[in-house]
mmCIF file of C-alpha atoms and ligand atoms in Angstrom:
data_model
loop_
_atom_site.group_PDB
_atom_site.id
_atom_site.type_symbol
_atom_site.label_atom_id
_atom_site.label_comp_id
_atom_site.label_asym_id
_atom_site.label_seq_id
_atom_site.Cartn_x
_atom_site.Cartn_y
_atom_site.Cartn_z
ATOM 1 C CA MET D 3 145.494 -72.830 -44.850
ATOM 2 C CA SER D 4 143.238 -71.586 -42.023
ATOM 3 C CA LEU D 5 144.256 -71.194 -38.555
ATOM 4 C CA ILE D 6 141.540 -72.335 -36.051
ATOM 5 C CA ILE D 7 141.508 -72.097 -32.381
ATOM 6 C CA GLN D 8 139.277 -74.654 -30.828
ATOM 7 C CA LYS D 9 138.279 -74.479 -27.055
ATOM 8 C CA TYR D 10 136.622 -77.325 -25.230
ATOM 9 C CA GLY D 11 134.785 -76.705 -21.969
ATOM 10 C CA GLY D 12 134.831 -78.982 -18.936
ATOM 11 C CA SER D 13 131.847 -81.079 -19.978
ATOM 12 C CA SER D 14 133.464 -81.962 -23.311
ATOM 13 C CA VAL D 15 136.564 -83.236 -21.596
ATOM 14 C CA ALA D 16 134.874 -84.730 -18.557
ATOM 15 C CA SER D 17 136.641 -88.176 -18.744
ATOM 16 C CA THR D 18 139.512 -89.782 -20.765
ATOM 17 C CA ASP D 19 136.880 -91.179 -23.162
ATOM 18 C CA HIS D 20 135.631 -87.638 -23.822
ATOM 19 C CA ILE D 21 139.149 -86.445 -24.218
ATOM 20 C CA ARG D 22 139.775 -89.152 -26.834
ATOM 21 C CA ARG D 23 136.610 -88.114 -28.693
ATOM 22 C CA VAL D 24 137.671 -84.479 -28.679
ATOM 23 C CA ALA D 25 141.246 -85.478 -29.702
ATOM 24 C CA MET D 26 139.835 -87.211 -32.803
ATOM 25 C CA LYS D 27 137.756 -83.985 -33.644
ATOM 26 C CA VAL D 28 140.929 -81.950 -33.323
ATOM 27 C CA ALA D 29 142.876 -84.455 -35.393
ATOM 28 C CA SER D 30 140.227 -84.364 -38.250
ATOM 29 C CA THR D 31 140.330 -80.531 -38.375
ATOM 30 C CA LYS D 32 144.054 -80.776 -38.772
ATOM 31 C CA ILE D 33 143.754 -83.526 -41.431
ATOM 32 C CA ARG D 34 141.492 -81.318 -43.470
ATOM 33 C CA GLY D 35 144.546 -79.067 -43.947
ATOM 34 C CA ASN D 36 144.092 -76.522 -41.132
ATOM 35 C CA LYS D 37 146.528 -75.252 -38.544
ATOM 36 C CA ILE D 38 144.920 -75.778 -35.207
ATOM 37 C CA ALA D 39 145.585 -74.732 -31.536
ATOM 38 C CA VAL D 40 143.543 -76.209 -28.767
ATOM 39 C CA VAL D 41 142.469 -74.568 -25.584
ATOM 40 C CA VAL D 42 141.067 -76.650 -22.643
ATOM 41 C CA SER D 43 139.110 -76.181 -19.500
ATOM 42 C CA ALA D 44 139.686 -78.459 -16.527
ATOM 43 C CA MET D 45 137.828 -81.850 -16.719
ATOM 44 C CA GLY D 46 134.133 -81.231 -15.799
ATOM 45 C CA GLY D 47 133.647 -80.761 -11.986
ATOM 46 C CA GLN D 48 137.403 -80.597 -11.255
ATOM 47 C CA THR D 49 137.583 -76.794 -10.511
ATOM 48 C CA ASP D 50 134.712 -77.252 -7.992
ATOM 49 C CA GLN D 51 136.478 -80.223 -6.421
ATOM 50 C CA LEU D 52 139.685 -78.290 -5.987
ATOM 51 C CA LEU D 53 137.786 -75.398 -4.534
ATOM 52 C CA ALA D 54 136.082 -77.784 -2.176
ATOM 53 C CA LEU D 55 139.397 -79.097 -0.924
ATOM 54 C CA ALA D 56 140.489 -75.594 0.120
ATOM 55 C CA ALA D 57 137.082 -75.005 1.665
ATOM 56 C CA GLU D 58 137.716 -78.002 4.026
ATOM 57 C CA ILE D 59 140.520 -75.865 5.421
ATOM 58 C CA THR D 60 139.199 -72.379 5.285
ATOM 59 C CA ASN D 61 136.381 -70.237 3.934
ATOM 60 C CA ASN D 62 138.861 -67.547 2.902
ATOM 61 C CA PRO D 63 141.957 -68.989 1.220
ATOM 62 C CA PRO D 64 144.474 -66.384 0.043
ATOM 63 C CA GLY D 65 143.670 -65.568 -3.689
ATOM 64 C CA ARG D 66 147.313 -66.331 -4.719
ATOM 65 C CA GLU D 67 147.024 -69.852 -3.327
ATOM 66 C CA GLN D 68 143.582 -70.424 -4.621
ATOM 67 C CA ASP D 69 144.758 -69.574 -8.077
ATOM 68 C CA ALA D 70 147.795 -71.942 -7.753
ATOM 69 C CA LEU D 71 145.358 -74.650 -6.626
ATOM 70 C CA VAL D 72 142.679 -74.496 -9.305
ATOM 71 C CA ALA D 73 145.044 -73.773 -12.123
ATOM 72 C CA THR D 74 146.130 -77.418 -11.691
ATOM 73 C CA GLY D 75 142.815 -78.614 -13.258
ATOM 74 C CA GLU D 76 143.579 -77.167 -16.621
ATOM 75 C CA GLN D 77 147.239 -78.359 -16.302
ATOM 76 C CA VAL D 78 145.951 -82.040 -15.937
ATOM 77 C CA CYS D 79 143.528 -81.737 -18.841
ATOM 78 C CA ALA D 80 146.101 -80.089 -21.199
ATOM 79 C CA ALA D 81 148.560 -82.811 -20.532
ATOM 80 C CA LEU D 82 146.076 -85.621 -20.964
ATOM 81 C CA MET D 83 144.845 -84.080 -24.225
ATOM 82 C CA ALA D 84 148.451 -83.858 -25.588
ATOM 83 C CA ILE D 85 149.100 -87.391 -24.517
ATOM 84 C CA THR D 86 145.854 -88.487 -26.273
ATOM 85 C CA LEU D 87 146.780 -86.597 -29.474
ATOM 86 C CA GLU D 88 150.312 -88.210 -29.432
ATOM 87 C CA SER D 89 148.811 -91.648 -28.946
ATOM 88 C CA LEU D 90 146.723 -91.023 -32.043
ATOM 89 C CA GLY D 91 149.928 -90.265 -33.972
ATOM 90 C CA HIS D 92 149.807 -86.397 -33.870
ATOM 91 C CA LYS D 93 152.605 -84.235 -32.529
ATOM 92 C CA ALA D 94 151.256 -82.250 -29.629
ATOM 93 C CA LYS D 95 152.597 -80.134 -26.799
ATOM 94 C CA SER D 96 150.856 -78.827 -23.697
ATOM 95 C CA LEU D 97 151.419 -75.308 -22.700
ATOM 96 C CA LEU D 98 150.584 -73.642 -19.332
ATOM 97 C CA GLY D 99 149.668 -70.047 -18.990
ATOM 98 C CA LEU D 100 153.206 -69.322 -17.432
ATOM 99 C CA GLN D 101 154.873 -71.188 -20.429
ATOM 100 C CA LEU D 102 153.147 -69.096 -23.126
ATOM 101 C CA PRO D 103 153.390 -66.683 -21.278
ATOM 102 C CA LEU D 104 150.006 -65.163 -20.695
ATOM 103 C CA ILE D 105 150.590 -62.214 -18.558
ATOM 104 C CA THR D 106 147.895 -60.829 -16.292
ATOM 105 C CA ASP D 107 147.389 -58.118 -13.562
ATOM 106 C CA ASP D 108 147.662 -59.365 -10.032
ATOM 107 C CA VAL D 109 143.880 -59.437 -9.130
ATOM 108 C CA HIS D 110 143.757 -62.957 -8.050
ATOM 109 C CA THR D 111 140.872 -65.323 -8.956
ATOM 110 C CA ARG D 112 139.590 -62.677 -11.532
ATOM 111 C CA ALA D 113 142.785 -61.408 -13.265
ATOM 112 C CA ARG D 114 142.696 -59.572 -16.493
ATOM 113 C CA ILE D 115 145.053 -60.311 -19.426
ATOM 114 C CA THR D 116 147.730 -57.633 -19.891
ATOM 115 C CA GLU D 117 149.804 -59.280 -22.546
ATOM 116 C CA MET D 118 149.612 -62.501 -24.529
ATOM 117 C CA GLN D 119 153.022 -63.435 -25.934
ATOM 118 C CA THR D 120 152.808 -65.600 -29.051
ATOM 119 C CA GLY D 121 156.369 -66.301 -29.951
ATOM 120 C CA LYS D 122 156.453 -69.774 -28.417
ATOM 121 C CA ILE D 123 153.049 -70.933 -29.660
ATOM 122 C CA ALA D 124 153.656 -69.630 -33.224
ATOM 123 C CA GLN D 125 156.936 -71.573 -33.341
ATOM 124 C CA ILE D 126 155.151 -74.770 -32.180
ATOM 125 C CA LEU D 127 152.546 -74.265 -34.863
ATOM 126 C CA ASP D 128 155.200 -73.697 -37.390
ATOM 127 C CA GLU D 129 156.815 -76.899 -36.512
ATOM 128 C CA ASP D 130 153.485 -78.640 -37.352
ATOM 129 C CA ILE D 131 152.895 -79.550 -33.643
ATOM 130 C CA ILE D 132 149.423 -79.045 -32.129
ATOM 131 C CA PRO D 133 149.700 -76.675 -29.090
ATOM 132 C CA VAL D 134 147.235 -77.567 -26.201
ATOM 133 C CA VAL D 135 146.929 -74.583 -23.993
ATOM 134 C CA ALA D 136 145.677 -74.735 -20.475
ATOM 135 C CA GLY D 137 142.900 -72.185 -20.468
ATOM 136 C CA PHE D 138 141.807 -70.003 -17.556
ATOM 137 C CA GLN D 139 145.324 -69.336 -16.166
ATOM 138 C CA GLY D 140 148.052 -66.673 -16.485
ATOM 139 C CA ILE D 141 150.980 -65.401 -14.549
ATOM 140 C CA THR D 142 151.671 -61.969 -13.124
ATOM 141 C CA ALA D 143 154.693 -59.893 -14.151
ATOM 142 C CA ASP D 144 156.434 -61.036 -10.779
ATOM 143 C CA GLY D 145 155.668 -64.690 -11.314
ATOM 144 C CA SER D 146 152.484 -65.535 -9.402
ATOM 145 C CA ILE D 147 149.829 -67.781 -11.008
ATOM 146 C CA THR D 148 146.502 -66.193 -11.698
ATOM 147 C CA THR D 149 143.270 -67.248 -12.970
ATOM 148 C CA LEU D 150 140.772 -65.294 -15.118
ATOM 149 C CA GLY D 151 137.495 -65.879 -13.207
ATOM 150 C CA ARG D 152 135.078 -68.890 -13.498
ATOM 151 C CA GLY D 153 134.632 -69.849 -17.113
ATOM 152 C CA GLY D 154 137.663 -67.998 -18.125
ATOM 153 C CA SER D 155 138.989 -70.593 -20.643
ATOM 154 C CA ASP D 156 136.815 -69.017 -23.206
ATOM 155 C CA THR D 157 138.737 -65.745 -22.659
ATOM 156 C CA THR D 158 142.092 -67.550 -23.038
ATOM 157 C CA ALA D 159 140.825 -68.933 -26.357
ATOM 158 C CA VAL D 160 139.618 -65.621 -27.771
ATOM 159 C CA ALA D 161 142.837 -63.882 -26.533
ATOM 160 C CA LEU D 162 144.914 -66.410 -28.339
ATOM 161 C CA ALA D 163 142.731 -66.144 -31.500
ATOM 162 C CA ALA D 164 143.108 -62.447 -31.432
ATOM 163 C CA SER D 165 146.835 -62.326 -30.885
ATOM 164 C CA LEU D 166 147.478 -65.141 -33.508
ATOM 165 C CA LYS D 167 145.071 -63.456 -35.957
ATOM 166 C CA ALA D 168 143.333 -66.790 -36.198
ATOM 167 C CA ASP D 169 140.621 -67.129 -38.839
ATOM 168 C CA CYS D 170 138.033 -68.393 -36.381
ATOM 169 C CA CYS D 171 137.648 -69.247 -32.781
ATOM 170 C CA GLU D 172 135.388 -72.231 -32.060
ATOM 171 C CA ILE D 173 133.935 -72.802 -28.596
ATOM 172 C CA TYR D 174 132.798 -76.305 -27.912
ATOM 173 C CA THR D 175 130.323 -76.876 -25.126
ATOM 174 C CA ASP D 176 127.456 -79.110 -24.199
ATOM 175 C CA VAL D 177 124.762 -77.344 -25.907
ATOM 176 C CA GLU D 178 124.391 -76.285 -29.525
ATOM 177 C CA GLY D 179 125.030 -72.625 -29.013
ATOM 178 C CA VAL D 180 122.724 -69.927 -27.675
ATOM 179 C CA TYR D 181 118.911 -70.076 -27.205
ATOM 180 C CA THR D 182 116.310 -67.391 -26.686
ATOM 181 C CA ALA D 183 115.927 -68.596 -23.113
ATOM 182 C CA ASP D 184 117.318 -71.608 -20.978
ATOM 183 C CA PRO D 185 115.405 -74.506 -22.557
ATOM 184 C CA ASN D 186 115.193 -76.118 -19.153
ATOM 185 C CA ILE D 187 113.155 -73.074 -18.021
ATOM 186 C CA CYS D 188 111.224 -72.272 -21.094
ATOM 187 C CA PRO D 189 110.508 -75.257 -23.321
ATOM 188 C CA LYS D 190 109.363 -72.986 -26.074
ATOM 189 C CA SER D 191 112.777 -71.411 -26.392
ATOM 190 C CA ARG D 192 114.353 -71.287 -29.864
ATOM 191 C CA HIS D 193 117.887 -71.637 -31.147
ATOM 192 C CA ILE D 194 119.675 -68.517 -32.192
ATOM 193 C CA LYS D 195 121.778 -68.811 -35.502
ATOM 194 C CA LYS D 196 123.422 -65.263 -35.291
ATOM 195 C CA ILE D 197 123.714 -62.859 -32.524
ATOM 196 C CA SER D 198 125.618 -59.632 -32.215
ATOM 197 C CA TYR D 199 128.558 -59.259 -29.938
ATOM 198 C CA GLN D 200 126.648 -56.780 -27.972
ATOM 199 C CA GLU D 201 123.730 -58.832 -27.342
ATOM 200 C CA MET D 202 125.843 -61.826 -26.501
ATOM 201 C CA LEU D 203 127.876 -59.617 -24.033
ATOM 202 C CA GLU D 204 124.642 -58.730 -22.319
ATOM 203 C CA LEU D 205 123.457 -62.276 -22.204
ATOM 204 C CA ALA D 206 126.850 -63.537 -20.981
ATOM 205 C CA GLY D 207 126.714 -60.960 -18.175
ATOM 206 C CA LEU D 208 123.297 -61.933 -17.151
ATOM 207 C CA GLY D 209 123.960 -65.566 -16.304
ATOM 208 C CA ALA D 210 123.428 -67.127 -19.696
ATOM 209 C CA ASN D 211 126.330 -69.607 -19.072
ATOM 210 C CA VAL D 212 127.342 -70.166 -22.538
ATOM 211 C CA LEU D 213 130.293 -67.840 -22.993
ATOM 212 C CA HIS D 214 132.469 -65.799 -20.600
ATOM 213 C CA SER D 215 131.742 -62.088 -20.903
ATOM 214 C CA ARG D 216 135.282 -61.000 -21.210
ATOM 215 C CA ALA D 217 135.807 -63.380 -24.127
ATOM 216 C CA VAL D 218 132.851 -61.723 -26.071
ATOM 217 C CA GLU D 219 134.244 -58.303 -25.193
ATOM 218 C CA LEU D 220 137.753 -59.285 -26.614
ATOM 219 C CA ALA D 221 136.133 -60.921 -29.594
ATOM 220 C CA GLN D 222 134.261 -57.766 -30.533
ATOM 221 C CA LYS D 223 137.261 -55.510 -29.741
ATOM 222 C CA TYR D 224 139.626 -57.578 -32.091
ATOM 223 C CA GLN D 225 136.882 -58.686 -34.424
ATOM 224 C CA VAL D 226 137.468 -62.337 -33.806
ATOM 225 C CA PRO D 227 134.895 -64.557 -35.763
ATOM 226 C CA LEU D 228 133.384 -66.545 -32.857
ATOM 227 C CA VAL D 229 131.132 -69.575 -33.007
ATOM 228 C CA VAL D 230 129.610 -71.817 -30.383
ATOM 229 C CA LYS D 231 129.100 -75.415 -31.089
ATOM 230 C CA SER D 232 128.318 -78.696 -29.334
ATOM 231 C CA SER D 233 131.081 -81.204 -28.963
ATOM 232 C CA PHE D 234 128.387 -83.998 -28.598
ATOM 233 C CA GLY D 235 127.237 -83.753 -32.248
ATOM 234 C CA GLY D 236 124.306 -81.784 -33.517
ATOM 235 C CA GLU D 237 124.345 -79.580 -36.503
ATOM 236 C CA LYS D 238 123.333 -76.273 -34.937
ATOM 237 C CA GLU D 239 125.693 -73.502 -33.961
ATOM 238 C CA THR D 240 125.537 -69.858 -32.945
ATOM 239 C CA TRP D 241 127.693 -67.227 -34.609
ATOM 240 C CA ILE D 242 128.638 -64.078 -32.800
ATOM 241 C CA VAL D 243 128.968 -61.278 -35.304
ATOM 242 C CA ASN D 244 128.791 -57.571 -35.811
ATOM 243 C CA GLU D 245 125.431 -55.851 -35.426
ATOM 244 C CA GLU D 246 125.090 -55.129 -39.200
ATOM 245 C CA GLU D 247 125.254 -58.891 -39.981
ATOM 246 C CA VAL D 248 122.324 -59.704 -37.720
ATOM 247 C CA MET D 249 118.891 -59.719 -39.435
ATOM 248 C CA GLU D 250 116.573 -57.704 -37.184
ATOM 249 C CA ASN D 251 113.746 -60.198 -37.191
ATOM 250 C CA SER D 252 112.965 -59.682 -33.612
ATOM 251 C CA ILE D 253 113.096 -56.775 -31.062
ATOM 252 C CA ILE D 254 114.199 -59.102 -28.244
ATOM 253 C CA LYS D 255 116.826 -61.703 -28.703
ATOM 254 C CA GLY D 256 116.826 -63.514 -25.474
ATOM 255 C CA VAL D 257 115.331 -63.524 -22.005
ATOM 256 C CA THR D 258 117.540 -64.497 -19.047
ATOM 257 C CA LEU D 259 117.322 -65.402 -15.397
ATOM 258 C CA GLU D 260 120.043 -64.524 -13.082
ATOM 259 C CA LYS D 261 120.015 -66.209 -9.743
ATOM 260 C CA ASN D 262 123.371 -65.041 -8.316
ATOM 261 C CA VAL D 263 121.819 -61.673 -7.048
ATOM 262 C CA SER D 264 121.400 -60.200 -3.585
ATOM 263 C CA LYS D 265 120.579 -56.827 -2.414
ATOM 264 C CA ILE D 266 121.537 -54.543 0.448
ATOM 265 C CA SER D 267 119.525 -51.569 1.696
ATOM 266 C CA LEU D 268 120.602 -48.841 4.035
ATOM 267 C CA ILE D 269 117.556 -47.295 5.704
ATOM 268 C CA ARG D 270 117.261 -43.662 6.692
ATOM 269 C CA VAL D 271 120.660 -42.420 5.367
ATOM 270 C CA PRO D 272 121.334 -38.703 5.865
ATOM 271 C CA ASP D 273 120.899 -37.255 2.373
ATOM 272 C CA ARG D 274 123.888 -35.161 1.613
ATOM 273 C CA PRO D 275 126.655 -34.946 -0.946
ATOM 274 C CA GLY D 276 129.117 -37.710 -0.950
ATOM 275 C CA ILE D 277 126.951 -40.313 0.543
ATOM 276 C CA ALA D 278 126.701 -42.549 -2.500
ATOM 277 C CA HIS D 279 130.461 -42.490 -2.804
ATOM 278 C CA ARG D 280 130.967 -43.269 0.824
ATOM 279 C CA ILE D 281 128.717 -46.382 0.460
ATOM 280 C CA LEU D 282 129.966 -47.691 -2.712
ATOM 281 C CA SER D 283 133.774 -47.009 -2.714
ATOM 282 C CA PRO D 284 134.602 -49.807 -0.190
ATOM 283 C CA LEU D 285 132.815 -52.335 -2.609
ATOM 284 C CA ALA D 286 134.904 -50.898 -5.450
ATOM 285 C CA GLU D 287 138.022 -51.352 -3.562
ATOM 286 C CA ALA D 288 137.153 -54.881 -2.871
ATOM 287 C CA ALA D 289 136.271 -55.572 -6.489
ATOM 288 C CA ILE D 290 132.686 -56.206 -5.798
ATOM 289 C CA ASN D 291 130.637 -55.402 -8.737
ATOM 290 C CA VAL D 292 127.484 -53.387 -7.852
ATOM 291 C CA ASP D 293 124.759 -53.714 -10.606
ATOM 292 C CA MET D 294 121.481 -51.865 -9.861
ATOM 293 C CA ILE D 295 121.384 -48.886 -7.461
ATOM 294 C CA ILE D 296 118.259 -47.061 -6.310
ATOM 295 C CA GLN D 297 118.192 -44.080 -4.213
ATOM 296 C CA ASN D 298 114.741 -43.027 -2.925
ATOM 297 C CA ALA D 299 113.595 -39.334 -3.056
ATOM 298 C CA SER D 300 114.688 -37.838 0.270
ATOM 299 C CA ILE D 301 112.246 -36.883 2.922
ATOM 300 C CA ASP D 302 113.277 -34.628 5.807
ATOM 301 C CA GLY D 303 116.773 -34.955 4.709
ATOM 302 C CA TYR D 304 116.794 -38.741 4.759
ATOM 303 C CA THR D 305 116.906 -41.355 2.102
ATOM 304 C CA ASP D 306 117.009 -45.120 1.512
ATOM 305 C CA PHE D 307 119.685 -46.500 -0.555
ATOM 306 C CA THR D 308 119.488 -49.972 -2.183
ATOM 307 C CA PHE D 309 121.931 -51.873 -4.465
ATOM 308 C CA THR D 310 122.357 -55.265 -5.863
ATOM 309 C CA ILE D 311 125.524 -57.353 -5.883
ATOM 310 C CA PRO D 312 126.486 -61.072 -6.692
ATOM 311 C CA THR D 313 125.373 -63.317 -3.917
ATOM 312 C CA THR D 314 128.833 -64.813 -3.914
ATOM 313 C CA ASP D 315 130.042 -61.456 -2.656
ATOM 314 C CA LEU D 316 127.205 -60.898 -0.147
ATOM 315 C CA SER D 317 128.939 -61.783 3.089
ATOM 316 C CA LYS D 318 132.031 -59.693 2.199
ATOM 317 C CA ALA D 319 129.818 -56.760 1.252
ATOM 318 C CA LYS D 320 127.594 -57.004 4.420
ATOM 319 C CA GLU D 321 130.728 -56.787 6.457
ATOM 320 C CA LEU D 322 132.024 -53.638 4.555
ATOM 321 C CA ILE D 323 128.534 -51.969 4.455
ATOM 322 C CA SER D 324 127.716 -52.328 8.090
ATOM 323 C CA GLU D 325 130.855 -50.480 8.931
ATOM 324 C CA VAL D 326 129.925 -47.717 6.560
ATOM 325 C CA ALA D 327 126.353 -47.825 7.971
ATOM 326 C CA ARG D 328 127.765 -46.918 11.450
ATOM 327 C CA GLU D 329 130.096 -44.238 10.053
ATOM 328 C CA ILE D 330 127.296 -42.338 8.156
ATOM 329 C CA ASP D 331 124.682 -42.819 10.868
ATOM 330 C CA ALA D 332 122.229 -44.890 8.776
ATOM 331 C CA GLU D 333 119.374 -46.303 10.775
ATOM 332 C CA LYS D 334 119.754 -49.854 9.664
ATOM 333 C CA MET D 335 121.148 -52.317 7.001
ATOM 334 C CA LEU D 336 118.992 -54.937 5.381
ATOM 335 C CA ALA D 337 120.182 -57.708 3.176
ATOM 336 C CA ALA D 338 118.186 -60.260 1.127
ATOM 337 C CA ASN D 339 119.206 -63.044 -1.336
ATOM 338 C CA ASN D 340 115.713 -64.347 -2.255
ATOM 339 C CA ILE D 341 115.621 -62.236 -5.439
ATOM 340 C CA VAL D 342 116.412 -62.949 -9.012
ATOM 341 C CA LYS D 343 117.024 -60.700 -11.973
ATOM 342 C CA VAL D 344 114.938 -61.270 -15.208
ATOM 343 C CA SER D 345 116.089 -59.455 -18.321
ATOM 344 C CA ALA D 346 115.201 -59.009 -21.874
ATOM 345 C CA VAL D 347 118.050 -58.407 -24.313
ATOM 346 C CA GLY D 348 118.091 -57.138 -27.903
ATOM 347 C CA ILE D 349 119.533 -54.574 -30.384
ATOM 348 C CA GLY D 350 115.807 -53.695 -31.105
ATOM 349 C CA ILE D 351 115.354 -52.151 -27.650
ATOM 350 C CA LYS D 352 116.943 -48.755 -28.518
ATOM 351 C CA THR D 353 114.822 -48.270 -31.656
ATOM 352 C CA ASN D 354 111.545 -49.441 -30.493
ATOM 353 C CA PRO D 355 109.844 -47.454 -27.897
ATOM 354 C CA GLY D 356 107.480 -49.280 -25.568
ATOM 355 C CA VAL D 357 109.620 -52.351 -25.117
ATOM 356 C CA ALA D 358 109.878 -51.698 -21.401
ATOM 357 C CA SER D 359 106.203 -51.255 -20.816
ATOM 358 C CA ARG D 360 105.507 -54.457 -22.695
ATOM 359 C CA MET D 361 107.755 -56.276 -20.449
ATOM 360 C CA PHE D 362 106.318 -54.730 -17.262
ATOM 361 C CA HIS D 363 102.826 -55.670 -18.506
ATOM 362 C CA SER D 364 103.719 -59.195 -18.986
ATOM 363 C CA LEU D 365 105.055 -59.512 -15.455
ATOM 364 C CA SER D 366 101.888 -57.596 -14.009
ATOM 365 C CA ALA D 367 99.705 -59.982 -15.895
ATOM 366 C CA GLU D 368 101.117 -62.808 -13.836
ATOM 367 C CA ASN D 369 100.794 -60.717 -10.579
ATOM 368 C CA ILE D 370 104.678 -60.558 -10.208
ATOM 369 C CA ASN D 371 105.874 -57.456 -8.337
ATOM 370 C CA ILE D 372 108.907 -55.646 -9.762
ATOM 371 C CA GLU D 373 111.286 -54.465 -7.010
ATOM 372 C CA MET D 374 114.006 -52.852 -9.041
ATOM 373 C CA ILE D 375 114.428 -51.889 -12.738
ATOM 374 C CA SER D 376 117.480 -50.984 -14.833
ATOM 375 C CA THR D 377 117.627 -50.344 -18.553
ATOM 376 C CA SER D 378 120.364 -49.804 -21.125
ATOM 377 C CA GLU D 379 120.388 -49.536 -24.837
ATOM 378 C CA TYR D 380 120.263 -53.297 -25.313
ATOM 379 C CA ARG D 381 118.651 -54.500 -22.055
ATOM 380 C CA ILE D 382 115.814 -54.070 -19.619
ATOM 381 C CA SER D 383 116.109 -55.826 -16.215
ATOM 382 C CA CYS D 384 113.779 -56.349 -13.391
ATOM 383 C CA VAL D 385 114.589 -57.705 -9.864
ATOM 384 C CA ILE D 386 111.682 -59.805 -8.580
ATOM 385 C CA GLU D 387 110.994 -62.344 -5.883
ATOM 386 C CA GLU D 388 112.921 -65.601 -6.444
ATOM 387 C CA LYS D 389 109.974 -67.837 -6.551
ATOM 388 C CA TYR D 390 108.559 -66.150 -9.618
ATOM 389 C CA GLY D 391 111.813 -66.279 -11.609
ATOM 390 C CA GLU D 392 110.989 -69.014 -13.984
ATOM 391 C CA LEU D 393 107.353 -68.027 -14.507
ATOM 392 C CA ALA D 394 108.645 -64.479 -15.334
ATOM 393 C CA VAL D 395 111.114 -65.922 -17.980
ATOM 394 C CA ARG D 396 108.195 -67.683 -19.706
ATOM 395 C CA ALA D 397 105.925 -64.691 -19.553
ATOM 396 C CA VAL D 398 108.371 -62.248 -21.064
ATOM 397 C CA HIS D 399 109.364 -64.770 -23.751
ATOM 398 C CA LYS D 400 105.839 -65.211 -24.804
ATOM 399 C CA ALA D 401 105.219 -61.312 -24.546
ATOM 400 C CA PHE D 402 107.867 -60.731 -27.211
ATOM 401 C CA ASP D 403 106.562 -63.376 -29.527
ATOM 402 C CA LEU D 404 109.735 -65.531 -29.032
ATOM 403 C CA ASP D 405 107.769 -68.704 -28.252
ATOM 404 C CA ASN D 406 108.419 -71.504 -30.741
ATOM 405 C CA VAL D 407 105.159 -72.085 -32.396
ATOM 406 C CA LYS D 408 106.325 -74.583 -35.194
ATOM 407 C CA GLU D 409 108.753 -77.290 -34.363
ATOM 408 C CA GLU D 410 112.321 -76.293 -34.528
ATOM 409 C CA THR D 411 112.318 -72.794 -35.978
ATOM 410 C CA GLU D 412 115.538 -70.784 -35.370
ATOM 411 C CA ILE D 413 115.962 -67.043 -35.340
HETATM 412 N N1 LIG B 5 137.826 -74.533 -15.173
HETATM 413 C C1 LIG B 5 137.367 -73.210 -14.988
HETATM 414 C C2 LIG B 5 136.014 -73.169 -14.407
HETATM 415 O O1 LIG B 5 135.467 -74.118 -14.188
HETATM 416 C C3 LIG B 5 137.517 -72.448 -16.150
HETATM 417 C C4 LIG B 5 136.633 -72.837 -17.241
HETATM 418 O O2 LIG B 5 136.046 -73.849 -17.358
HETATM 419 O O3 LIG B 5 136.564 -72.095 -18.297
HETATM 420 O O4 LIG B 5 135.512 -72.143 -14.161
HETATM 421 MG MG1 MG B 6 132.926 -72.973 -19.347
#
């Protein structure tokens, strides 16, 4: 008998009709002789609606209360799913993060799991009852409700699969897994059958909205077999596996466009030891992720310092950095959010020299100027002007021979 964790995202449980359809899928998995635990997101759009309510009151709700608010979305859905399963004649029990309990640190709105207790859920499974876990949420050691960051239900599911040593973690969403590029941007994109944890991690971090990064990280660490499927039918699926299991049939696996990118520049900063630390440490303290960093060569003891951050953190970052700018005597601070990041991802990058120049060439052939570049073993990213974002994705996709020439070929 296999133990399967099935996670259903917001679009799969967007209405009670959707929930009924999912419940039937869950039931049929169980009837086939498996043990099954379900993890649900909030009904599609719910989390945004709850956040909008808070925004009617203030732009800056306390993190603790924001978490208490949005966690209700998953609570509603887990209860409705358990009610539906019961109505279909299956025993089911909803479980909140605090009931499991799933313990996290106290970084509200983006908490990390510190401990997943499985005693209660294991007992429910033993009693042949289907546990329906509210994803995305946890509780701190001192009893405050937390959430794991947007899209965090995936992470709940993988953490549960890891702690219960499940045979498989299935993530159900509204697409049939992962594509070489967003099909809405790049009509010639192809479906990917197998991708390595590492490549998936890069894609997830770059705005490919299919899986939560932390979920992929945990799946790799605990070697959880992970598959992404559509809950709306469709045969295709994407397996996320170890690097050795992926056939290296292309250097680049995917091309992404990340829109949630802004940059801040400090102009004419006195170039002396400790400056980078002075600039970036307030951001680190505020848990703002700095991505690319460029410090120009210094001229006459002055330099320019530019870095990118998520646009969602821009106003907070501007506030922090304008204070630093005064303290360190920078001439001025500039901020821009009309930029995007285009990235090519693939395990082939580290073994194939010339990948970067091929990407740069494809952009220059379209007359697109590259403002910033960063590379890693698995990824090359370029910051460019926002208006060229989609064109750039198509150009890079083509340059790496990813375009689908025959109908429906997968990689
Ligand atoms: N409901 C949360 C969100 O919308 C968590 C999730 O869907 O995974 O981000
Ligand atoms: Mg999601």
